[in-house]
Coordinates of C-alpha atoms and ligand atoms in Angstrom, one line a residue:
M1 CA -6.8 27.1 -10.3
T2 CA -7.3 23.6 -8.6
K3 CA -10.6 21.9 -8.5
Y4 CA -11.5 19.9 -5.4
I5 CA -13.1 16.5 -5.0
F6 CA -14.0 15.2 -1.6
V7 CA -14.7 11.6 -1.0
T8 CA -16.5 10.4 2.2
G9 CA -17.7 7.1 3.3
G10 CA -20.8 5.8 4.9
V11 CA -22.4 2.8 6.7
V12 CA -19.2 0.7 7.3
S13 CA -15.4 1.2 7.2
S14 CA -13.6 -0.6 4.3
V15 CA -16.3 0.4 1.9
G16 CA -13.9 1.2 -0.8
K17 CA -13.2 4.9 -0.6
G18 CA -9.5 4.5 -1.2
I19 CA -10.0 2.5 -4.4
T20 CA -12.8 4.8 -5.5
T21 CA -10.5 7.8 -5.1
A22 CA -7.6 6.1 -6.9
A23 CA -9.9 4.8 -9.8
L24 CA -11.5 8.2 -10.3
G25 CA -8.0 9.7 -10.2
R26 CA -6.9 7.4 -13.0
L27 CA -9.9 8.3 -15.3
L28 CA -9.1 12.0 -14.8
I29 CA -5.4 11.5 -15.6
N30 CA -6.3 9.6 -18.7
R31 CA -8.2 12.7 -19.8
G32 CA -5.0 14.7 -19.5
Y33 CA -5.5 16.3 -16.1
K34 CA -2.8 16.6 -13.4
V35 CA -4.3 14.9 -10.4
M36 CA -3.1 14.8 -6.8
A37 CA -4.5 12.8 -4.0
L38 CA -4.7 13.3 -0.2
K39 CA -5.9 11.0 2.6
I40 CA -7.0 12.4 5.9
D41 CA -7.3 10.1 8.8
P42 CA -9.4 11.2 11.8
Y43 CA -7.6 9.1 14.4
I44 CA -5.3 10.6 17.0
N45 CA -2.1 8.8 16.1
V46 CA 0.3 11.5 14.7
D47 CA 0.9 9.0 11.7
A48 CA 0.3 5.4 10.8
G49 CA 3.8 4.3 11.7
T50 CA 3.0 3.0 15.2
M51 CA -0.2 1.2 14.2
N52 CA -0.6 -2.5 14.3
P53 CA -0.7 -3.9 10.7
F54 CA -3.2 -6.6 11.7
Q55 CA -5.8 -3.9 12.8
H56 CA -4.9 -1.4 10.3
G57 CA -3.1 -3.0 7.4
E58 CA 0.3 -2.1 5.9
V59 CA 2.1 1.0 6.8
F60 CA 3.0 2.6 3.5
V61 CA 6.2 4.6 3.1
T62 CA 6.7 7.5 0.8
N63 CA 10.0 8.5 -1.0
D64 CA 10.5 11.3 1.7
G65 CA 10.1 8.8 4.5
A66 CA 6.6 9.3 5.8
E67 CA 4.9 6.3 7.4
T68 CA 1.3 6.7 5.9
D69 CA -2.0 5.0 5.5
L70 CA -2.0 2.1 2.9
D71 CA -4.5 4.1 0.7
L72 CA -1.4 6.0 -0.5
G73 CA -0.2 2.8 -1.9
H74 CA -3.5 2.6 -4.0
Y75 CA -3.1 6.2 -5.2
E76 CA 0.5 5.7 -6.2
R77 CA -0.4 2.5 -8.1
F78 CA -3.5 3.8 -9.8
L79 CA -2.2 7.3 -10.5
G80 CA 1.3 6.2 -11.5
I81 CA 2.8 9.0 -9.4
E82 CA 4.9 9.2 -6.3
L83 CA 3.5 11.1 -3.3
T84 CA 5.1 12.9 -0.4
R85 CA 4.3 13.2 3.3
H86 CA 1.9 16.0 2.5
S87 CA -0.6 13.6 0.9
N88 CA -1.6 12.0 4.4
F89 CA -2.4 13.7 7.7
T90 CA -4.3 12.7 10.9
S91 CA -6.2 14.4 13.7
G92 CA -3.1 13.8 15.8
A93 CA -0.9 15.8 13.4
V94 CA -3.4 18.7 13.2
Y95 CA -3.9 18.9 17.0
S96 CA -0.1 18.7 17.6
E97 CA 0.4 21.6 15.1
V98 CA -2.3 23.8 16.8
I99 CA -1.2 23.0 20.2
A100 CA 2.5 23.9 19.3
K101 CA 1.3 27.1 17.8
E102 CA -0.7 28.0 20.9
R103 CA 2.4 27.2 23.1
R104 CA 4.4 29.7 20.9
G105 CA 1.8 32.3 21.6
E106 CA 0.9 32.6 17.9
Y107 CA -2.9 32.8 18.7
L108 CA -2.3 36.0 20.6
G109 CA -4.4 35.3 23.5
Q110 CA -7.4 33.9 21.6
T111 CA -9.4 31.0 23.0
V112 CA -8.2 28.2 20.8
Q113 CA -11.2 26.0 19.6
L114 CA -12.3 23.2 17.3
I115 CA -13.9 25.9 15.0
P116 CA -12.1 27.8 13.7
H117 CA -8.6 26.9 14.8
I118 CA -8.7 23.1 14.1
T119 CA -10.8 23.5 10.9
D120 CA -8.4 26.2 9.7
E121 CA -5.4 24.1 10.2
I122 CA -7.1 21.3 8.2
K123 CA -8.0 23.8 5.4
R124 CA -4.5 25.2 5.4
R125 CA -3.1 21.7 4.7
I126 CA -5.5 21.0 2.0
Y127 CA -5.0 24.3 0.2
Q128 CA -1.3 24.1 0.7
L129 CA -1.1 20.6 -1.1
A130 CA -3.2 22.0 -3.9
R131 CA -0.9 24.9 -4.4
E132 CA 2.3 23.2 -4.1
S133 CA 1.5 20.2 -6.3
G134 CA 0.1 22.5 -8.9
A135 CA -2.6 19.9 -9.5
D136 CA -5.7 20.6 -11.7
I137 CA -7.6 18.4 -9.5
L138 CA -7.0 17.4 -5.9
I139 CA -9.0 14.4 -4.6
T140 CA -9.2 14.2 -0.9
E141 CA -10.5 11.2 0.9
I142 CA -11.7 11.6 4.4
G143 CA -10.9 8.3 6.3
G144 CA -13.4 6.7 8.7
T145 CA -17.1 6.7 8.4
I146 CA -19.6 9.6 8.5
G147 CA -21.2 9.4 11.9
D148 CA -18.0 8.6 13.7
F149 CA -17.1 10.9 16.6
E150 CA -13.8 12.1 15.1
T151 CA -15.0 13.1 11.6
P152 CA -17.1 16.3 12.1
P153 CA -14.2 18.8 12.1
F154 CA -12.9 17.5 8.8
V155 CA -16.4 17.5 7.3
W156 CA -16.8 21.1 8.5
A157 CA -13.5 22.0 6.9
I158 CA -14.4 20.6 3.5
R159 CA -17.8 22.2 3.6
D160 CA -16.1 25.5 4.1
I161 CA -13.9 24.9 1.2
G162 CA -16.9 24.5 -1.0
R163 CA -18.1 28.0 0.1
E164 CA -14.6 29.6 -0.1
V165 CA -13.6 28.5 -3.7
G166 CA -17.1 28.3 -5.1
R167 CA -19.4 25.4 -5.3
E168 CA -18.7 25.0 -9.1
N169 CA -15.1 24.1 -8.2
V170 CA -15.9 21.5 -5.7
L171 CA -17.5 18.1 -5.8
Y172 CA -18.6 15.8 -2.9
I173 CA -18.7 12.1 -3.5
H174 CA -20.2 9.8 -0.8
V175 CA -19.3 6.0 -1.0
S176 CA -21.9 3.9 0.7
L177 CA -22.9 0.3 1.2
I178 CA -26.1 -1.3 -0.1
A179 CA -27.0 -3.8 2.6
Y180 CA -28.5 -7.3 1.8
L181 CA -30.6 -9.2 4.2
S182 CA -29.8 -12.9 4.7
W183 CA -32.4 -13.9 2.1
G184 CA -30.8 -11.5 -0.4
E185 CA -33.2 -8.5 -0.3
P186 CA -31.3 -5.3 -0.9
K187 CA -31.8 -2.4 1.6
T188 CA -31.0 1.3 1.0
K189 CA -31.9 2.6 4.4
P190 CA -28.4 2.5 5.8
T191 CA -27.3 4.6 2.8
Q192 CA -30.2 7.0 3.3
H193 CA -29.2 7.4 7.0
S194 CA -25.5 8.0 6.2
V195 CA -26.4 10.7 3.6
R196 CA -28.6 12.3 6.2
A197 CA -25.8 12.3 8.7
L198 CA -23.6 14.0 6.0
Q199 CA -26.4 16.6 5.3
E200 CA -26.5 17.4 9.1
L201 CA -22.9 18.3 8.9
G202 CA -23.7 20.6 6.0
I203 CA -22.9 18.6 2.9
Q204 CA -25.2 17.4 0.2
P205 CA -23.3 14.8 -1.9
D206 CA -23.3 15.3 -5.7
I207 CA -22.5 11.7 -6.5
L208 CA -23.2 8.5 -4.6
I209 CA -21.0 5.5 -5.2
C210 CA -23.0 2.4 -4.1
R211 CA -20.9 -0.6 -3.1
T212 CA -23.0 -3.6 -3.8
R213 CA -22.8 -7.4 -4.0
K214 CA -25.4 -7.6 -6.9
P215 CA -26.3 -5.3 -9.8
L216 CA -28.4 -2.3 -8.8
T217 CA -31.8 -2.4 -10.4
E218 CA -33.1 0.8 -12.0
E219 CA -35.8 0.8 -9.3
L220 CA -33.2 0.8 -6.5
R221 CA -31.2 3.5 -8.2
R222 CA -34.3 5.7 -8.5
K223 CA -35.2 5.2 -4.8
I224 CA -31.7 6.1 -3.7
S225 CA -31.7 9.1 -6.0
I226 CA -35.1 10.4 -4.6
F227 CA -34.3 9.6 -0.9
C228 CA -30.9 11.0 -0.9
G229 CA -31.3 14.0 -3.2
V230 CA -28.8 13.0 -5.7
P231 CA -29.6 13.1 -9.4
L232 CA -30.2 9.7 -11.0
E233 CA -27.1 10.0 -13.3
G234 CA -25.0 10.5 -10.0
V235 CA -26.0 7.1 -8.5
I236 CA -23.1 4.9 -9.5
E237 CA -22.9 1.1 -9.0
S238 CA -19.7 -0.3 -7.6
R239 CA -20.0 -4.0 -7.7
D240 CA -17.6 -6.2 -5.7
T241 CA -14.7 -7.4 -7.8
D242 CA -11.5 -9.3 -7.2
I243 CA -9.6 -7.3 -9.8
V244 CA -9.3 -3.8 -8.4
Y245 CA -7.5 -2.5 -11.5
E246 CA -10.8 -3.1 -13.3
I247 CA -12.7 -0.5 -11.2
P248 CA -11.7 2.6 -13.3
L249 CA -13.1 0.7 -16.4
I250 CA -16.3 -0.1 -14.6
Y251 CA -16.7 3.5 -13.6
E252 CA -15.9 4.7 -17.1
K253 CA -18.7 2.6 -18.5
Q254 CA -21.1 4.3 -16.2
G255 CA -20.0 7.7 -17.1
L256 CA -18.6 8.7 -13.8
A257 CA -15.6 10.7 -15.2
D258 CA -17.8 12.5 -17.8
L259 CA -20.2 13.5 -14.9
V260 CA -17.3 14.7 -12.8
I261 CA -15.8 16.7 -15.5
R262 CA -19.1 18.3 -16.3
K263 CA -19.9 19.2 -12.8
L264 CA -16.5 20.8 -12.3
N265 CA -16.8 22.8 -15.6
L266 CA -13.7 21.2 -17.1
K267 CA -13.1 20.4 -20.7
N268 CA -13.9 16.7 -21.5
N269 CA -10.8 15.6 -23.4
P270 CA -11.2 12.1 -24.9
P271 CA -10.1 9.4 -22.5
K272 CA -6.9 7.5 -23.3
L273 CA -7.5 4.1 -21.6
D274 CA -6.0 1.6 -24.0
E275 CA -2.8 0.9 -21.9
W276 CA -4.9 0.5 -18.8
R277 CA -7.3 -1.9 -20.6
E278 CA -4.5 -4.0 -22.0
M279 CA -3.0 -4.3 -18.5
V280 CA -6.4 -5.4 -17.0
E281 CA -6.8 -7.9 -19.9
K282 CA -3.4 -9.4 -19.2
L283 CA -4.3 -9.7 -15.5
K284 CA -7.6 -11.4 -16.3
N285 CA -6.3 -13.9 -18.8
P286 CA -2.7 -14.7 -18.1
K287 CA -0.9 -17.3 -20.3
H288 CA 1.0 -19.0 -17.5
H289 CA 0.5 -19.5 -13.7
V290 CA 2.7 -19.7 -10.7
T291 CA 2.2 -20.1 -7.0
V292 CA 4.2 -18.2 -4.4
A293 CA 4.2 -18.9 -0.7
I294 CA 4.1 -15.8 1.5
V295 CA 5.6 -16.8 4.9
G296 CA 4.7 -14.2 7.5
K297 CA 3.0 -13.8 10.8
Y298 CA -0.1 -12.1 9.2
T299 CA -1.8 -14.3 6.7
K300 CA -4.9 -14.3 4.5
G301 CA -7.6 -11.6 5.1
S302 CA -5.4 -8.8 6.5
D303 CA -4.0 -6.0 4.4
A304 CA -0.6 -6.3 6.2
Y305 CA 1.2 -7.1 3.0
I306 CA -1.0 -5.4 0.4
S307 CA 1.8 -3.7 -1.6
V308 CA 3.7 -7.1 -1.7
Q309 CA 0.5 -8.8 -3.1
E310 CA 0.1 -6.0 -5.6
A311 CA 3.7 -6.0 -6.6
L312 CA 3.5 -9.8 -7.3
K313 CA 0.6 -9.2 -9.5
H314 CA 2.6 -6.6 -11.4
G315 CA 5.5 -8.9 -11.8
G316 CA 2.9 -11.4 -13.2
I317 CA 1.6 -8.8 -15.7
A318 CA 5.2 -8.4 -16.9
N319 CA 5.5 -12.1 -17.5
D320 CA 2.0 -12.8 -18.7
T321 CA 1.6 -14.9 -15.6
G322 CA -1.0 -15.2 -12.9
V323 CA 0.6 -15.3 -9.5
K324 CA -1.4 -17.3 -6.9
I325 CA -0.5 -16.7 -3.3
K326 CA -0.4 -19.5 -0.7
W327 CA -0.4 -18.0 2.8
V328 CA 1.9 -19.8 5.3
D329 CA 1.6 -18.9 9.0
S330 CA 5.3 -18.5 10.1
E331 CA 4.4 -19.0 13.7
S332 CA 3.1 -22.5 13.3
L333 CA 5.5 -23.5 10.7
P334 CA 8.1 -25.0 13.2
R335 CA 5.4 -27.3 14.4
R336 CA 4.6 -28.6 10.9
R337 CA 6.3 -32.0 10.5
D338 CA 6.5 -32.2 6.8
L339 CA 7.7 -28.9 5.1
R340 CA 7.4 -30.8 1.8
K341 CA 3.7 -30.8 2.2
V342 CA 3.5 -27.2 3.2
F343 CA 5.4 -26.1 0.1
A344 CA 4.0 -28.7 -2.3
G345 CA 3.1 -27.0 -5.6
V346 CA 4.9 -23.8 -4.7
D347 CA 7.2 -22.2 -7.2
G348 CA 8.7 -19.6 -5.0
I349 CA 8.9 -18.4 -1.4
L350 CA 8.7 -14.8 -0.2
V351 CA 9.4 -13.7 3.4
P352 CA 8.0 -10.2 3.8
G353 CA 8.9 -7.4 6.3
G354 CA 8.0 -7.3 9.9
F355 CA 8.9 -6.5 13.5
G356 CA 9.2 -8.5 16.7
H357 CA 10.4 -12.1 17.3
R358 CA 7.0 -13.9 16.8
G359 CA 7.1 -16.2 13.8
I360 CA 10.9 -15.7 13.2
E361 CA 12.0 -19.2 13.5
G362 CA 9.3 -20.3 11.0
M363 CA 10.6 -17.7 8.5
I364 CA 14.1 -19.0 9.0
L365 CA 12.9 -22.6 8.3
A366 CA 11.2 -21.3 5.1
V367 CA 14.5 -19.7 4.0
K368 CA 16.4 -23.0 4.6
Y369 CA 13.8 -24.9 2.6
A370 CA 14.1 -22.5 -0.4
R371 CA 17.9 -22.5 -0.2
E372 CA 18.2 -26.3 0.0
N373 CA 15.6 -27.1 -2.6
K374 CA 16.8 -24.3 -4.9
I375 CA 13.4 -22.7 -5.0
P376 CA 13.3 -19.0 -6.0
F377 CA 13.3 -16.8 -2.9
L378 CA 12.8 -13.1 -2.3
G379 CA 13.3 -11.7 1.2
L380 CA 12.1 -8.2 1.9
C381 CA 13.6 -6.3 4.8
L382 CA 13.0 -8.7 7.7
G383 CA 13.0 -11.4 5.1
M384 CA 16.5 -10.4 4.0
Q385 CA 17.6 -10.4 7.7
C386 CA 16.2 -14.0 8.1
M387 CA 18.0 -15.0 5.0
V388 CA 21.4 -13.7 6.5
I389 CA 20.6 -15.5 9.9
E390 CA 19.8 -18.7 8.2
F391 CA 22.9 -18.6 6.1
A392 CA 25.1 -17.8 9.1
R393 CA 23.7 -20.6 11.1
N394 CA 23.5 -23.4 8.6
V395 CA 26.1 -22.6 5.9
A396 CA 28.8 -20.6 7.8
G397 CA 28.4 -22.7 10.9
L398 CA 27.8 -19.7 13.2
K399 CA 25.8 -21.4 16.0
G400 CA 23.1 -19.3 17.6
A401 CA 23.4 -16.5 15.0
N402 CA 20.6 -14.0 15.2
S403 CA 19.4 -10.4 15.1
T404 CA 19.8 -8.5 18.4
E405 CA 16.1 -7.6 17.8
F406 CA 15.2 -11.2 18.7
D407 CA 18.1 -12.3 20.8
P408 CA 20.1 -9.5 22.5
N409 CA 22.6 -12.0 23.9
T410 CA 23.3 -14.0 20.6
P411 CA 26.9 -14.9 20.3
H412 CA 26.7 -13.9 16.6
P413 CA 24.7 -10.7 16.0
V414 CA 24.8 -10.9 12.3
I415 CA 21.9 -8.3 12.2
D416 CA 22.3 -5.5 14.7
L417 CA 21.2 -2.0 15.5
M418 CA 22.8 0.8 13.6
P419 CA 24.8 3.1 16.0
E420 CA 22.6 6.0 15.3
Q421 CA 19.6 3.9 16.5
R422 CA 21.1 3.2 19.9
G423 CA 19.5 5.3 22.6
I424 CA 16.4 6.2 20.6
I425 CA 13.3 6.0 22.8
D426 CA 10.5 7.5 20.6
K427 CA 9.1 4.8 18.3
G428 CA 7.2 7.1 15.8
G429 CA 9.2 8.3 12.8
T430 CA 12.6 7.3 14.1
M431 CA 13.6 4.4 11.9
R432 CA 15.7 4.5 8.8
L433 CA 12.9 5.8 6.5
G434 CA 12.5 6.7 2.9
L435 CA 14.5 6.6 -0.3
Y436 CA 18.2 5.7 -0.3
P437 CA 20.5 4.9 -3.1
C438 CA 22.1 1.5 -3.5
I439 CA 25.0 0.5 -5.8
L440 CA 24.8 -2.9 -7.5
D441 CA 27.5 -5.3 -8.2
R442 CA 27.5 -5.7 -12.1
N443 CA 28.1 -9.3 -11.8
S444 CA 24.9 -10.3 -10.0
K445 CA 21.4 -11.5 -10.4
A446 CA 20.3 -8.2 -8.8
F447 CA 22.0 -6.2 -11.6
E448 CA 20.5 -8.6 -14.2
A449 CA 17.1 -7.7 -12.8
Y450 CA 17.5 -3.9 -12.5
K451 CA 19.8 -3.5 -15.6
Q452 CA 21.3 -0.4 -14.1
P453 CA 24.2 0.1 -11.5
I454 CA 22.5 2.7 -9.2
I455 CA 19.0 2.2 -7.7
L456 CA 16.8 4.1 -5.3
E457 CA 14.5 2.2 -2.9
R458 CA 12.4 3.0 0.2
H459 CA 13.4 1.8 3.6
R460 CA 11.7 1.3 7.0
H461 CA 13.9 -0.5 9.5
R462 CA 16.1 -0.1 12.6
Y463 CA 18.4 -3.0 12.2
E464 CA 21.2 -3.7 9.6
F465 CA 23.6 -6.4 8.3
N466 CA 26.5 -6.3 10.8
N467 CA 29.7 -5.5 8.9
D468 CA 31.8 -7.6 11.3
Y469 CA 30.4 -10.6 9.5
R470 CA 31.0 -9.5 5.9
E471 CA 34.1 -11.4 5.4
I472 CA 33.1 -14.8 6.8
L473 CA 29.6 -14.8 5.2
S474 CA 30.8 -13.7 1.8
S475 CA 33.7 -16.2 1.8
K476 CA 31.0 -18.9 2.2
G477 CA 29.0 -17.9 -0.8
L478 CA 26.7 -15.0 0.3
K479 CA 27.2 -12.3 -2.2
L480 CA 26.8 -8.7 -0.9
C481 CA 25.5 -7.6 -4.2
G482 CA 24.1 -4.2 -3.2
L483 CA 25.8 -1.6 -1.0
S484 CA 25.2 2.0 0.1
P485 CA 27.3 4.5 -2.1
G486 CA 30.0 4.8 0.5
G487 CA 30.0 1.0 1.0
E488 CA 29.1 1.3 4.6
L489 CA 25.9 -0.6 4.6
V490 CA 24.8 -4.0 3.0
E491 CA 21.5 -3.3 1.2
M492 CA 21.2 -6.5 -0.9
V493 CA 22.5 -10.0 -0.6
E494 CA 22.1 -13.1 -3.0
L495 CA 23.3 -16.7 -2.9
E496 CA 25.9 -17.7 -5.3
D497 CA 25.0 -21.4 -5.4
H498 CA 21.3 -21.0 -6.2
P499 CA 19.2 -20.2 -9.3
W500 CA 17.5 -17.1 -7.7
M501 CA 17.7 -16.2 -4.0
I502 CA 17.8 -12.5 -3.2
G503 CA 17.3 -10.6 0.0
V504 CA 16.9 -6.8 0.2
Q505 CA 17.0 -4.5 3.1
F506 CA 14.6 -2.1 1.5
H507 CA 10.9 -2.4 0.4
P508 CA 10.7 -2.7 -3.4
E509 CA 7.0 -3.4 -3.3
F510 CA 6.3 0.3 -2.5
R511 CA 7.6 1.4 -5.9
S512 CA 5.9 -1.2 -8.1
K513 CA 3.0 -0.1 -10.4
P514 CA 0.7 -2.0 -12.6
L515 CA 1.8 0.0 -15.6
D516 CA 5.5 -0.1 -14.5
P517 CA 6.1 -3.4 -12.7
H518 CA 9.1 -3.3 -10.3
P519 CA 12.3 -5.0 -11.8
L520 CA 12.8 -7.3 -8.8
F521 CA 9.2 -8.6 -8.9
R522 CA 9.5 -9.1 -12.6
A523 CA 12.7 -11.0 -12.2
F524 CA 11.3 -13.1 -9.3
V525 CA 8.2 -14.1 -11.2
K526 CA 10.4 -15.0 -14.2
A527 CA 12.5 -17.1 -11.9
M528 CA 9.4 -18.8 -10.5
L529 CA 8.3 -19.7 -14.1
E530 CA 11.7 -21.1 -15.0
Y531 CA 11.6 -23.2 -11.8
K532 CA 8.2 -24.4 -12.6
N533 CA 9.3 -25.4 -16.1
R534 CA 12.4 -27.1 -14.8
K535 CA 10.3 -29.0 -12.2
G536 CA 7.9 -30.0 -15.0
Q537 CA 10.6 -31.4 -17.2
G538 CA 12.1 -33.3 -14.2
E539 CA 8.7 -34.9 -13.5
R540 CA 8.2 -35.9 -17.1
R541 CA 11.6 -37.5 -17.4
Ligands
LIG601 N1 12.4 -5.5 12.2 C1 13.4 -5.2 11.3 C2 14.1 -3.9 11.6 O1 13.7 -3.1 12.2 C3 12.8 -5.3 9.9 C4 11.9 -4.2 9.6 C5 11.0 -4.4 8.4 O2 10.9 -5.6 7.9 N2 10.4 -3.4 7.8 O3 15.2 -3.8 11.1

């Protein structure tokens, strides 16, 4: 039988529920339990696929091609598992399902209402994931903040689950923020209010995770415990840290997992955390350092490229190397007079995925700079498309080459819509999505990185390499080093005359994990280290 943990959040959004869920999951896995994770998003969008990355952060893609909330990325990285579309649903998905059922007449004339029909559909999805995953423990995170207009149906649903499966099988964790006044005085009132709002919806939290800038004093913990009705041992400090992978260790020290295990009447197996600890140690004290420029239209402060940032860290762990990111705004790049200055001290350049023409010419300039200066380069999806465009224009002499996404009238559409994509009007869930195989050329840097001939990677794009240009571009030195199994689609390209310049039509960043760094990111960081050493020798000479 599955045990259920529900994680809610209070006071502000981005309080850290996703990382809390992922970190707790890691501690339970290390005690030998099978853990599954679920994110529920109360917004009306049917999925995250149509949401603006600047507002909402990256759209994460699962193996089965769901466009999901970025928290699923945290779950996969911390838990070391791969999730399916059943690990994320929204109000929009729940309502669509209920309305479709109503139209089919399945409610047999009943009045269809928030309670019980919407709440039943929410519970059905939670129970189904528990059953089908065969998890010992299912951790469900409720997105948004308690007190939002959209959250009550979800809170009622998880309250009901507590009643239906027995309170001893369910645990409620509330993540809240300790506020600080400008002169540094801590305030617990916002936390008290958010717990009260949760209680009004019928839930008394068992554990309170307090996100805080400074250590929580004993006095503060006592106060929170008394006012929120949570036992003192259940008031956990969650101090801000730059190293998210350290958070499981911080919780472990405070006995969070022991408490959870005890409350759920589970056997407390000794935790095996050595491998995780070692990884965190490597991350904190790397032997080497490199700097990579990420050239995209979203820069510092947004979560638009969070899986890319994490995958770079993982590649760093594999090479005992700290990877520093330099954010370069692609939109303003064409106006910068001296690219040498922009890329000074940079050991590699990465152009990530994206949509729309804004910033494209800057990305193409960055590709050119990497090619001409023999700087290691990794192009992801749109980044690969920019690499092809740059090569077509500046090496193969195809003037005005472009993707039809950015210039529908280009004389050389080296990147073009796939035939299946023509005529599609709906934007949601209609791209080439999810896991596809790719066959590697054995005589390539790509193969050297993966060390295997067939790979599986996740996709999310509408446009593809145009096969009409295969011959001319490859004859000029663009190696088509990865193809779909039937050879129809170009999935990977690399430059022959360059130490390490690879573009991939897929998103390798989604499959990288701290305990299992992705081969391409490993190889990219290694290439950056080698470049840095070469550069150092050159300077000394
Ligand atoms: N906009 C490009 C396409 O649709 C690239 C997408 C991406 O980078 N994810 O093909």
